[in-house]
Amino acid sequence: MAASLLRRVPSLKPCLVRCLNLQEYQSKGLMDKYGVTIQPFLVATSGSEAAEKAHVMLHERGADEIVLKAQILAGGRGKGTFSSGLKGGVKLSRDPLEIGSLTAQMIGYNLVTKQTTAQGSPVSNVMVAKALNIVKETYLAIVLDRTFGGPVIVASPDGGVDIEEVAEQTPERVFKIPVDIFTGITDDTALDLARKLEFEGNAVQDAAKEIKKLYELFIGVDATQVEINPFGLTDQEEVVCFDAKINFDDNAEFRQKEIFGMEDTSESDPREVEAAEYDLNYIAMEGNIACMVNGAGLAMATMDIIQLHGGSPANFLDVGGKVQEEQVEKAFNILTKDPAVKAIFVNIFGGIVDCKVIASGIINACKNTKLELPLVVRLKGANVEAARELLANSGLDIQAHDQLDHAAQAAVKCVG
């Protein structure tokens, strides 16, 4: 949410959207490693296990009450509805048996919230946590921002609610503090921010310590965003991070292998997961023309020109700059798995990509998949003449075009 908030703040621009998402319990596990104060919790994957974990929390971990939270990547869980009929993905109880019964109505079912599709997201885990009484809720996020060339703290004393509404209605209640990447968050900065969040007494020092730990986490895990909402105070005067969302820089995967190995793909489109296995990037849309491209910019232009001519993209599949023939075939396999697809449009610019490699891959893919869908191909760039010759002599029904506009019109005509 912090990234979307930045879009509403004129002085800031959001950084690139990243792919890795962790469940709440995974994010809190990372926070715990960095000494950040969180609610004690355990994770369960069945009703019986949740009942056992609730018993442990109540009788061994000092909990007076349990908060049970279904684990999905979307927000709005508390007001969501399960395909089992259960309403609400966040529940409170003092009875382990009730916790078990509620969990049995969550695990294996889809939870529909305002942020999911109409089908909802499948629930595989629940978090069994110690319930704490919150007396103060604030908002805190650390976001990597290109405009400032480093991290920016976005904070508000009005937390626990939709922070975008706060930014719209009372923008003066949202603070934006750039952080020098070499200096980090100083004690004075952390204390000043704690006071801006309207903590008082001993809580000011405690909040400042938590802010510094969160920054250490942000840097340590190569995050692009760490968002805490609420960043709160309990009736025992303890500053606690009650919720967490962490986004990561995919370029740092090589040094964050343990974290990236935690990725939960159960909520992802299976085609996206399969594409990633072959270093391809697949994004589903709602139309009927599949688009195979190289590069996000070309993908956007391709979808725009299809829509300009009255068509609708079903997806785009970015093969990247190092694509080989085998990957092209895999790409066709993925594209044709969508029953909504009525035509395929290949639009490749051969800069570091060899158009001849693409053409060979297309021909093999058509033969091996026994492609019956209309296929429109537009190639430009390196080795393009040899590529066109291959396509022309393939004996396959491929509509090859030199101009993007003509190719897009042909693709739209195929489904019209």
mmCIF file of N, CA, C and O in Angstrom, residues 344-348 355 358-359 362-363 366 374-380 384-411 414:
data_model
loop_
_atom_site.group_PDB
_atom_site.id
_atom_site.type_symbol
_atom_site.label_atom_id
_atom_site.label_comp_id
_atom_site.label_asym_id
_atom_site.label_seq_id
_atom_site.Cartn_x
_atom_site.Cartn_y
_atom_site.Cartn_z
ATOM 1 N N ILE A 344 -2.561 -15.688 -31.852
ATOM 2 C CA ILE A 344 -1.283 -15.369 -31.218
ATOM 3 C C ILE A 344 -0.571 -14.319 -32.052
ATOM 4 O O ILE A 344 -0.475 -14.435 -33.279
ATOM 5 N N PHE A 345 -0.079 -13.293 -31.373
ATOM 6 C CA PHE A 345 0.649 -12.207 -32.023
ATOM 7 C C PHE A 345 2.066 -12.183 -31.446
ATOM 8 O O PHE A 345 2.260 -11.938 -30.262
ATOM 9 N N VAL A 346 3.054 -12.470 -32.292
ATOM 10 C CA VAL A 346 4.456 -12.430 -31.879
ATOM 11 C C VAL A 346 5.055 -11.119 -32.380
ATOM 12 O O VAL A 346 5.056 -10.847 -33.596
ATOM 13 N N ASN A 347 5.568 -10.305 -31.470
ATOM 14 C CA ASN A 347 6.155 -9.016 -31.822
ATOM 15 C C ASN A 347 7.520 -8.916 -31.149
ATOM 16 O O ASN A 347 7.612 -8.670 -29.942
ATOM 17 N N ILE A 348 8.574 -9.149 -31.916
ATOM 18 C CA ILE A 348 9.922 -9.209 -31.361
ATOM 19 C C ILE A 348 10.814 -8.178 -32.032
ATOM 20 O O ILE A 348 10.848 -8.058 -33.261
ATOM 21 N N CYS A 355 16.721 -12.672 -34.314
ATOM 22 C CA CYS A 355 15.413 -12.958 -34.912
ATOM 23 C C CYS A 355 15.363 -14.349 -35.527
ATOM 24 O O CYS A 355 14.308 -14.993 -35.552
ATOM 25 N N ILE A 358 14.433 -16.788 -32.911
ATOM 26 C CA ILE A 358 12.997 -16.679 -32.641
ATOM 27 C C ILE A 358 12.205 -17.400 -33.730
ATOM 28 O O ILE A 358 11.273 -18.172 -33.446
ATOM 29 N N ALA A 359 12.569 -17.176 -34.975
ATOM 30 C CA ALA A 359 11.852 -17.803 -36.093
ATOM 31 C C ALA A 359 11.943 -19.319 -36.023
ATOM 32 O O ALA A 359 10.949 -20.025 -36.222
ATOM 33 N N ILE A 362 9.709 -20.522 -33.300
ATOM 34 C CA ILE A 362 8.302 -20.445 -33.686
ATOM 35 C C ILE A 362 7.925 -21.634 -34.566
ATOM 36 O O ILE A 362 6.885 -22.275 -34.362
ATOM 37 N N ILE A 363 8.767 -21.927 -35.539
ATOM 38 C CA ILE A 363 8.484 -23.043 -36.458
ATOM 39 C C ILE A 363 8.412 -24.360 -35.703
ATOM 40 O O ILE A 363 7.472 -25.158 -35.879
ATOM 41 N N CYS A 366 5.241 -24.476 -33.519
ATOM 42 C CA CYS A 366 4.025 -24.719 -34.296
ATOM 43 C C CYS A 366 3.887 -26.194 -34.659
ATOM 44 O O CYS A 366 2.796 -26.769 -34.594
ATOM 45 N N PRO A 374 -4.684 -18.985 -35.340
ATOM 46 C CA PRO A 374 -4.040 -18.038 -36.259
ATOM 47 C C PRO A 374 -2.796 -17.442 -35.603
ATOM 48 O O PRO A 374 -2.798 -17.127 -34.406
ATOM 49 N N LEU A 375 -1.742 -17.285 -36.396
ATOM 50 C CA LEU A 375 -0.473 -16.781 -35.879
ATOM 51 C C LEU A 375 0.016 -15.622 -36.732
ATOM 52 O O LEU A 375 0.195 -15.758 -37.947
ATOM 53 N N VAL A 376 0.221 -14.479 -36.090
ATOM 54 C CA VAL A 376 0.739 -13.284 -36.759
ATOM 55 C C VAL A 376 2.107 -12.976 -36.160
ATOM 56 O O VAL A 376 2.261 -12.923 -34.933
ATOM 57 N N VAL A 377 3.106 -12.773 -37.020
ATOM 58 C CA VAL A 377 4.472 -12.546 -36.554
ATOM 59 C C VAL A 377 5.026 -11.269 -37.166
ATOM 60 O O VAL A 377 4.935 -11.051 -38.383
ATOM 61 N N ARG A 378 5.616 -10.455 -36.289
ATOM 62 C CA ARG A 378 6.321 -9.273 -36.754
ATOM 63 C C ARG A 378 7.695 -9.265 -36.081
ATOM 64 O O ARG A 378 7.800 -9.206 -34.854
ATOM 65 N N LEU A 379 8.741 -9.369 -36.903
ATOM 66 C CA LEU A 379 10.115 -9.381 -36.409
ATOM 67 C C LEU A 379 10.870 -8.186 -36.970
ATOM 68 O O LEU A 379 10.712 -7.835 -38.134
ATOM 69 N N LYS A 380 11.725 -7.586 -36.129
ATOM 70 C CA LYS A 380 12.570 -6.481 -36.555
ATOM 71 C C LYS A 380 13.931 -6.636 -35.886
ATOM 72 O O LYS A 380 14.015 -7.095 -34.739
ATOM 73 N N VAL A 384 17.120 -10.352 -39.203
ATOM 74 C CA VAL A 384 15.702 -10.424 -39.522
ATOM 75 C C VAL A 384 15.454 -11.018 -40.916
ATOM 76 O O VAL A 384 14.451 -11.722 -41.130
ATOM 77 N N GLU A 385 16.341 -10.761 -41.894
ATOM 78 C CA GLU A 385 16.124 -11.287 -43.238
ATOM 79 C C GLU A 385 16.172 -12.811 -43.244
ATOM 80 O O GLU A 385 15.343 -13.481 -43.889
ATOM 81 N N ALA A 386 17.144 -13.374 -42.522
ATOM 82 C CA ALA A 386 17.235 -14.839 -42.422
ATOM 83 C C ALA A 386 16.007 -15.391 -41.709
ATOM 84 O O ALA A 386 15.492 -16.467 -42.060
ATOM 85 N N ALA A 387 15.499 -14.665 -40.725
ATOM 86 C CA ALA A 387 14.309 -15.089 -39.994
ATOM 87 C C ALA A 387 13.083 -15.107 -40.896
ATOM 88 O O ALA A 387 12.282 -16.052 -40.876
ATOM 89 N N ARG A 388 12.932 -14.074 -41.701
ATOM 90 C CA ARG A 388 11.780 -14.007 -42.611
ATOM 91 C C ARG A 388 11.826 -15.143 -43.631
ATOM 92 O O ARG A 388 10.799 -15.718 -43.995
ATOM 93 N N GLU A 389 13.041 -15.461 -44.092
ATOM 94 C CA GLU A 389 13.195 -16.548 -45.058
ATOM 95 C C GLU A 389 12.797 -17.884 -44.445
ATOM 96 O O GLU A 389 12.123 -18.704 -45.089
ATOM 97 N N LEU A 390 13.180 -18.092 -43.194
ATOM 98 C CA LEU A 390 12.794 -19.331 -42.507
ATOM 99 C C LEU A 390 11.281 -19.449 -42.415
ATOM 100 O O LEU A 390 10.703 -20.514 -42.676
ATOM 101 N N LEU A 391 10.630 -18.369 -42.017
ATOM 102 C CA LEU A 391 9.167 -18.385 -41.871
ATOM 103 C C LEU A 391 8.489 -18.616 -43.221
ATOM 104 O O LEU A 391 7.531 -19.384 -43.325
ATOM 105 N N ALA A 392 9.011 -17.949 -44.264
ATOM 106 C CA ALA A 392 8.399 -18.063 -45.592
ATOM 107 C C ALA A 392 8.514 -19.470 -46.156
ATOM 108 O O ALA A 392 7.629 -19.940 -46.892
ATOM 109 N N ASN A 393 9.604 -20.163 -45.838
ATOM 110 C CA ASN A 393 9.845 -21.507 -46.363
ATOM 111 C C ASN A 393 9.402 -22.627 -45.422
ATOM 112 O O ASN A 393 9.685 -23.799 -45.680
ATOM 113 N N SER A 394 8.737 -22.272 -44.344
ATOM 114 C CA SER A 394 8.359 -23.273 -43.336
ATOM 115 C C SER A 394 7.183 -24.139 -43.761
ATOM 116 O O SER A 394 6.970 -25.226 -43.212
ATOM 117 N N GLY A 395 6.392 -23.644 -44.717
ATOM 118 C CA GLY A 395 5.199 -24.368 -45.114
ATOM 119 C C GLY A 395 4.059 -24.227 -44.127
ATOM 120 O O GLY A 395 3.019 -24.898 -44.252
ATOM 121 N N LEU A 396 4.227 -23.358 -43.137
ATOM 122 C CA LEU A 396 3.205 -23.151 -42.100
ATOM 123 C C LEU A 396 2.368 -21.921 -42.418
ATOM 124 O O LEU A 396 2.820 -21.003 -43.121
ATOM 125 N N ASP A 397 1.164 -21.903 -41.901
ATOM 126 C CA ASP A 397 0.248 -20.785 -42.124
ATOM 127 C C ASP A 397 0.569 -19.673 -41.123
ATOM 128 O O ASP A 397 -0.084 -19.522 -40.091
ATOM 129 N N ILE A 398 1.610 -18.926 -41.428
ATOM 130 C CA ILE A 398 2.051 -17.837 -40.556
ATOM 131 C C ILE A 398 1.918 -16.518 -41.311
ATOM 132 O O ILE A 398 2.447 -16.375 -42.420
ATOM 133 N N GLN A 399 1.218 -15.574 -40.715
ATOM 134 C CA GLN A 399 1.092 -14.249 -41.323
ATOM 135 C C GLN A 399 2.257 -13.387 -40.848
ATOM 136 O O GLN A 399 2.285 -12.957 -39.688
ATOM 137 N N ALA A 400 3.220 -13.169 -41.715
ATOM 138 C CA ALA A 400 4.396 -12.372 -41.348
ATOM 139 C C ALA A 400 4.230 -10.945 -41.869
ATOM 140 O O ALA A 400 3.841 -10.731 -43.022
ATOM 141 N N HIS A 401 4.532 -9.974 -41.009
ATOM 142 C CA HIS A 401 4.395 -8.563 -41.378
ATOM 143 C C HIS A 401 5.653 -7.803 -40.968
ATOM 144 O O HIS A 401 6.301 -8.138 -39.970
ATOM 145 N N ASP A 402 5.950 -6.766 -41.734
ATOM 146 C CA ASP A 402 7.114 -5.927 -41.445
ATOM 147 C C ASP A 402 6.757 -4.763 -40.532
ATOM 148 O O ASP A 402 7.523 -4.377 -39.660
ATOM 149 N N GLN A 403 5.551 -4.202 -40.725
ATOM 150 C CA GLN A 403 5.121 -3.035 -39.955
ATOM 151 C C GLN A 403 4.237 -3.447 -38.779
ATOM 152 O O GLN A 403 3.339 -4.281 -38.928
ATOM 153 N N LEU A 404 4.520 -2.835 -37.624
ATOM 154 C CA LEU A 404 3.769 -3.164 -36.404
ATOM 155 C C LEU A 404 2.281 -2.880 -36.567
ATOM 156 O O LEU A 404 1.432 -3.680 -36.156
ATOM 157 N N ASP A 405 1.963 -1.750 -37.175
ATOM 158 C CA ASP A 405 0.562 -1.381 -37.324
ATOM 159 C C ASP A 405 -0.193 -2.405 -38.165
ATOM 160 O O ASP A 405 -1.301 -2.830 -37.811
ATOM 161 N N HIS A 406 0.418 -2.843 -39.267
ATOM 162 C CA HIS A 406 -0.220 -3.838 -40.130
ATOM 163 C C HIS A 406 -0.369 -5.176 -39.404
ATOM 164 O O HIS A 406 -1.388 -5.863 -39.538
ATOM 165 N N ALA A 407 0.653 -5.543 -38.641
ATOM 166 C CA ALA A 407 0.608 -6.808 -37.907
ATOM 167 C C ALA A 407 -0.496 -6.793 -36.861
ATOM 168 O O ALA A 407 -1.242 -7.769 -36.701
ATOM 169 N N ALA A 408 -0.617 -5.679 -36.141
ATOM 170 C CA ALA A 408 -1.654 -5.568 -35.118
ATOM 171 C C ALA A 408 -3.045 -5.664 -35.737
ATOM 172 O O ALA A 408 -3.949 -6.333 -35.204
ATOM 173 N N GLN A 409 -3.241 -4.990 -36.872
ATOM 174 C CA GLN A 409 -4.532 -5.041 -37.556
ATOM 175 C C GLN A 409 -4.861 -6.477 -37.988
ATOM 176 O O GLN A 409 -6.004 -6.922 -37.875
ATOM 177 N N ALA A 410 -3.835 -7.185 -38.458
ATOM 178 C CA ALA A 410 -4.045 -8.579 -38.888
ATOM 179 C C ALA A 410 -4.429 -9.463 -37.707
ATOM 180 O O ALA A 410 -5.314 -10.325 -37.821
ATOM 181 N N ALA A 411 -3.783 -9.245 -36.554
ATOM 182 C CA ALA A 411 -4.098 -10.046 -35.351
ATOM 183 C C ALA A 411 -5.531 -9.806 -34.911
ATOM 184 O O ALA A 411 -6.257 -10.746 -34.560
ATOM 185 N N CYS A 414 -8.034 -11.513 -37.129
ATOM 186 C CA CYS A 414 -8.107 -12.972 -36.925
ATOM 187 C C CYS A 414 -9.197 -13.351 -35.913
ATOM 188 O O CYS A 414 -9.761 -14.451 -35.990
#
